[in-house]
Amino acid sequence: MDERYERYRTMKFELSDSGVLTVTFLRAEKLNAIDAEFHRELSTVFADIGMDRRVRAVVLTGSGRAFCAGGDLEWIAGETPVTRETTFFEARKIVDDLLNVPQPVVAAVNGAAAGYGFTMALMSDFSIVAEDARLSDPHVVIGLVAGDGGAMMWPILVGMARAKRYLLTGDPVEGRVAAEWGLVTEACPVGDVVPRAKEWAERMAASPPAAVQGTKKALNGVLHLLSGVTLDLGFQAERFSAVSEDHQHLVGAALEARARRRAQTAVRQ
């Protein structure tokens, strides 16, 4: 594997002879939730991939039973004003880099995907999801604005009415329903998700790269226009919500509830 990937600790990379790079998130014990290290690495990985001429298509997937559960609550609770500014800088870079990576990206959503984890899937060029996967953007549930890409992607894919219905409540939608709506590319049994994603990636890898990458760039021009408005407003609003009392209270309550569940599970065992 290329030395550019050796520094990554939260992801594993496998490059096939056909040029398909499979990127697997490695925080299975946390449902691949994003902490500071994972977030920092996400802010550089797509630029690194984009400069790797051996790569003709990309598959993103999660280890264990989840794709990516969004932000790790313990990390979020421990943010300071200084680290929070770094986080928002990185968050914008992740979005921009994912839109700019020239190779087609296929998200293999092998389980739950929430918050920015689901946004990464929506911003990918293909999203293959498990039929029973719970997909959501629950920013509002912990007092945050859904400003990191969800407010841009949902209305494009399923219309404003459904976007408001799910972003203003944080309610989940099942994978099979998301496919029926056109929120994702397709849904299939969980065991077929990664193989099916690799089929799409292999097809892209075998296609003329100039034609595929040029078409992707043209299509993503629409997203770049929207990102200049929606993401600027969204990230600005999310910054304010991140220091609100509601956010601090709700994150604390969520962590307390999690601790109680763990204690109850330990007692039963």
Coordinates of C-alpha atoms in Angstrom, one line a residue:
M1 CA 0.0 0.0 0.0
D2 CA 1.1 3.5 -0.8
E3 CA 3.0 5.3 2.0
R4 CA 0.5 8.1 2.0
Y5 CA -2.0 5.8 3.7
E6 CA 0.3 4.4 6.3
R7 CA -0.2 7.3 8.7
Y8 CA -4.0 6.6 9.1
R9 CA -5.0 4.8 12.2
T10 CA -8.8 5.0 12.0
M11 CA -9.1 3.5 8.5
K12 CA -7.9 0.5 6.6
F13 CA -7.1 0.6 2.9
E14 CA -7.1 -2.1 0.3
L15 CA -6.4 -1.5 -3.4
S16 CA -7.5 -4.1 -5.9
D17 CA -5.6 -4.8 -9.2
S18 CA -8.4 -3.0 -11.0
G19 CA -7.9 0.2 -9.1
V20 CA -10.8 -0.1 -6.6
L21 CA -9.7 1.3 -3.2
T22 CA -11.8 0.0 -0.3
V23 CA -11.6 2.2 2.8
T24 CA -12.9 0.6 6.0
F25 CA -13.6 2.6 9.2
L26 CA -12.0 0.9 12.2
R27 CA -13.9 2.0 15.3
A28 CA -16.3 -0.9 15.3
E29 CA -16.5 -0.9 19.1
K30 CA -18.0 2.6 18.9
L31 CA -20.1 1.9 15.8
N32 CA -17.5 3.8 13.9
A33 CA -18.5 7.0 15.6
I34 CA -16.3 10.0 14.8
D35 CA -13.8 11.2 17.5
A36 CA -11.1 13.8 17.2
E37 CA -8.6 11.5 15.5
F38 CA -11.1 10.0 13.1
H39 CA -12.4 13.5 12.2
R40 CA -8.8 14.8 11.6
E41 CA -8.1 11.9 9.3
L42 CA -11.4 12.3 7.4
S43 CA -10.3 15.9 6.7
T44 CA -7.2 14.7 4.7
V45 CA -8.1 11.2 3.3
F46 CA -10.2 12.3 0.3
A47 CA -7.5 14.7 -0.9
D48 CA -4.9 12.0 -0.6
I49 CA -7.2 9.6 -2.5
G50 CA -7.8 12.2 -5.2
M51 CA -4.1 12.5 -5.8
D52 CA -3.5 8.8 -6.1
R53 CA -3.5 8.0 -9.8
R54 CA -3.7 4.3 -9.2
V55 CA -7.2 4.6 -7.8
R56 CA -10.1 4.5 -10.3
A57 CA -13.0 4.1 -7.8
V58 CA -13.5 4.1 -4.0
V59 CA -15.7 2.0 -1.7
L60 CA -16.4 3.4 1.8
T61 CA -17.6 1.1 4.5
G62 CA -17.6 0.4 8.2
S63 CA -16.2 -2.4 10.3
G64 CA -18.5 -4.3 12.5
R65 CA -22.3 -3.8 12.4
A66 CA -22.4 0.0 11.6
F67 CA -21.3 2.3 8.8
C68 CA -20.8 5.4 10.9
A69 CA -22.8 6.5 13.9
G70 CA -21.9 10.2 13.5
G71 CA -20.1 12.2 16.2
D72 CA -18.9 10.4 19.3
L73 CA -20.8 12.0 22.2
E74 CA -17.9 11.8 24.6
W75 CA -15.7 13.7 22.1
I76 CA -18.5 16.2 21.5
A77 CA -18.9 16.7 25.2
G78 CA -15.2 17.4 25.7
E79 CA -14.9 20.0 23.0
T80 CA -13.4 23.4 24.0
P81 CA -13.7 26.7 22.1
V82 CA -10.2 26.1 20.6
T83 CA -10.8 22.5 19.6
R84 CA -14.3 23.4 18.3
E85 CA -12.9 25.9 15.8
T86 CA -10.5 23.2 14.5
T87 CA -13.4 20.8 14.2
F88 CA -15.5 23.2 12.1
F89 CA -12.5 23.9 9.9
E90 CA -12.0 20.2 9.4
A91 CA -15.7 19.6 8.8
R92 CA -15.9 22.1 6.0
K93 CA -12.8 20.6 4.4
I94 CA -14.2 17.0 4.6
V95 CA -17.3 18.2 2.6
D96 CA -15.2 20.1 0.1
D97 CA -12.8 17.3 -0.4
L98 CA -15.5 14.7 -0.8
L99 CA -17.2 16.8 -3.5
N100 CA -13.8 17.4 -5.2
V101 CA -12.4 13.8 -5.2
P102 CA -12.4 13.0 -8.9
Q103 CA -12.9 9.2 -8.6
P104 CA -16.4 7.8 -8.2
V105 CA -17.1 7.0 -4.5
V106 CA -19.5 4.2 -3.5
A107 CA -20.7 4.1 0.1
A108 CA -21.4 0.6 1.3
V109 CA -23.7 1.3 4.3
N110 CA -23.5 -2.0 6.1
G111 CA -25.5 -0.8 9.1
A112 CA -26.6 2.2 11.0
A113 CA -25.5 5.6 9.6
A114 CA -26.2 8.8 11.5
G115 CA -25.3 12.5 11.4
Y116 CA -22.2 13.1 9.4
G117 CA -21.8 9.4 8.9
F118 CA -25.0 9.4 6.8
T119 CA -24.1 12.7 5.1
M120 CA -20.9 11.1 3.8
A121 CA -23.1 8.3 2.3
L122 CA -25.4 10.9 0.7
M123 CA -22.5 12.9 -0.7
S124 CA -21.0 9.7 -2.3
D125 CA -21.8 9.0 -5.9
F126 CA -23.5 5.7 -5.1
S127 CA -25.0 4.7 -1.8
I128 CA -25.7 1.0 -1.3
V129 CA -27.5 0.4 2.1
A130 CA -28.7 -2.5 4.1
E131 CA -32.5 -2.9 3.9
D132 CA -32.9 -2.7 7.6
A133 CA -30.3 -0.1 8.3
R134 CA -31.4 2.9 10.5
L135 CA -30.4 6.0 8.6
S136 CA -30.8 9.4 10.3
D137 CA -29.5 12.9 10.8
P138 CA -30.2 13.5 14.5
H139 CA -28.4 16.8 15.0
V140 CA -31.5 18.4 16.5
V141 CA -31.9 15.6 19.0
I142 CA -28.7 16.8 20.8
G143 CA -29.4 20.5 20.2
L144 CA -27.3 21.0 17.1
V145 CA -28.1 22.5 13.7
A146 CA -27.8 20.0 10.9
G147 CA -25.3 22.2 9.2
D148 CA -22.6 19.9 8.0
G149 CA -24.2 18.8 4.7
G150 CA -27.5 17.2 5.6
A151 CA -29.4 20.4 4.9
M152 CA -27.9 20.5 1.5
M153 CA -28.3 16.8 0.4
W154 CA -31.7 15.8 1.7
P155 CA -33.8 18.4 -0.2
I156 CA -31.9 17.6 -3.5
L157 CA -32.6 13.9 -3.1
V158 CA -36.1 13.7 -1.6
G159 CA -37.6 17.2 -1.7
M160 CA -38.0 19.9 0.9
A161 CA -41.0 18.5 2.6
R162 CA -39.3 15.2 3.5
A163 CA -36.1 16.9 4.3
K164 CA -37.8 19.1 6.9
R165 CA -39.8 16.2 8.2
Y166 CA -36.6 14.2 9.0
L167 CA -34.0 16.9 9.7
L168 CA -36.3 18.9 12.0
T169 CA -37.1 15.7 14.1
G170 CA -34.0 13.6 13.7
D171 CA -36.2 10.6 13.1
P172 CA -34.6 7.5 11.4
V173 CA -35.7 6.0 8.1
E174 CA -35.1 2.4 7.1
G175 CA -32.8 1.5 4.3
R176 CA -35.5 0.0 2.1
V177 CA -37.6 3.1 2.4
A178 CA -34.7 5.4 1.7
A179 CA -34.2 3.5 -1.5
E180 CA -37.8 3.8 -2.5
W181 CA -37.6 7.5 -2.0
G182 CA -34.4 7.9 -4.0
L183 CA -32.5 9.1 -0.9
V184 CA -30.0 6.4 -1.6
T185 CA -29.1 4.4 -4.7
E186 CA -30.3 1.0 -3.7
A187 CA -31.0 -1.3 -0.7
C188 CA -30.2 -5.0 -0.4
P189 CA -29.7 -7.6 2.3
V190 CA -26.9 -6.7 4.7
G191 CA -24.7 -9.5 3.5
D192 CA -24.9 -8.2 0.0
V193 CA -24.0 -4.6 0.7
V194 CA -20.3 -4.6 0.3
P195 CA -20.2 -7.1 -2.6
R196 CA -22.8 -5.0 -4.4
A197 CA -20.9 -1.8 -3.7
K198 CA -17.8 -3.4 -5.1
E199 CA -19.7 -4.3 -8.2
W200 CA -20.6 -0.7 -8.8
A201 CA -17.0 0.4 -8.1
E202 CA -15.6 -2.2 -10.5
R203 CA -17.9 -1.0 -13.2
M204 CA -16.7 2.6 -12.6
A205 CA -13.1 1.5 -12.5
A206 CA -13.5 -0.2 -15.9
S207 CA -15.1 2.8 -17.5
P208 CA -13.1 5.6 -19.3
P209 CA -11.8 7.7 -16.4
A210 CA -11.9 11.0 -18.3
A211 CA -15.5 10.5 -19.2
V212 CA -16.6 9.3 -15.7
Q213 CA -14.7 11.9 -13.8
G214 CA -15.6 14.7 -16.0
T215 CA -19.3 13.8 -15.8
K216 CA -19.0 13.6 -12.0
K217 CA -17.4 17.0 -11.9
A218 CA -20.1 18.6 -14.0
L219 CA -22.9 17.0 -11.8
N220 CA -21.2 18.1 -8.6
G221 CA -21.1 21.7 -10.0
V222 CA -24.7 22.0 -8.7
L223 CA -23.6 20.9 -5.3
H224 CA -20.7 23.4 -5.2
L225 CA -23.2 26.2 -6.0
L226 CA -25.4 25.1 -3.2
S227 CA -22.6 24.5 -0.8
G228 CA -21.6 28.2 -1.1
V229 CA -24.9 29.1 0.5
T230 CA -26.3 26.2 2.5
L231 CA -23.0 25.1 4.1
D232 CA -21.9 28.6 4.9
L233 CA -25.2 29.3 6.7
G234 CA -25.4 25.8 8.1
F235 CA -21.9 25.8 9.7
Q236 CA -22.4 29.3 11.0
A237 CA -25.7 28.3 12.7
E238 CA -24.2 25.1 14.0
R239 CA -21.3 27.0 15.6
F240 CA -23.9 29.0 17.6
S241 CA -25.9 25.9 18.6
A242 CA -22.7 24.1 19.7
V243 CA -22.3 26.5 22.6
S244 CA -26.0 26.6 23.6
E245 CA -27.2 25.4 27.0
D246 CA -29.7 23.1 25.2
H247 CA -26.9 21.3 23.4
Q248 CA -24.8 20.9 26.6
H249 CA -27.8 19.6 28.5
L250 CA -28.9 17.2 25.9
V251 CA -25.5 15.7 25.3
G252 CA -25.0 15.3 29.1
A253 CA -28.4 13.6 29.3
A254 CA -27.6 11.3 26.4
L255 CA -24.3 10.3 28.1
E256 CA -26.1 9.6 31.4
A257 CA -28.7 7.5 29.7
R258 CA -25.9 5.5 27.9
A259 CA -24.1 4.9 31.2
R260 CA -27.3 3.6 32.9
R261 CA -27.9 1.2 30.0
R262 CA -24.3 -0.1 30.3
A263 CA -24.7 -0.5 34.0
Q264 CA -28.0 -2.4 33.6
T265 CA -26.4 -4.7 31.0
A266 CA -23.4 -5.4 33.3
V267 CA -25.8 -6.4 36.1
R268 CA -27.7 -8.8 33.9
Q269 CA -24.5 -10.4 32.8

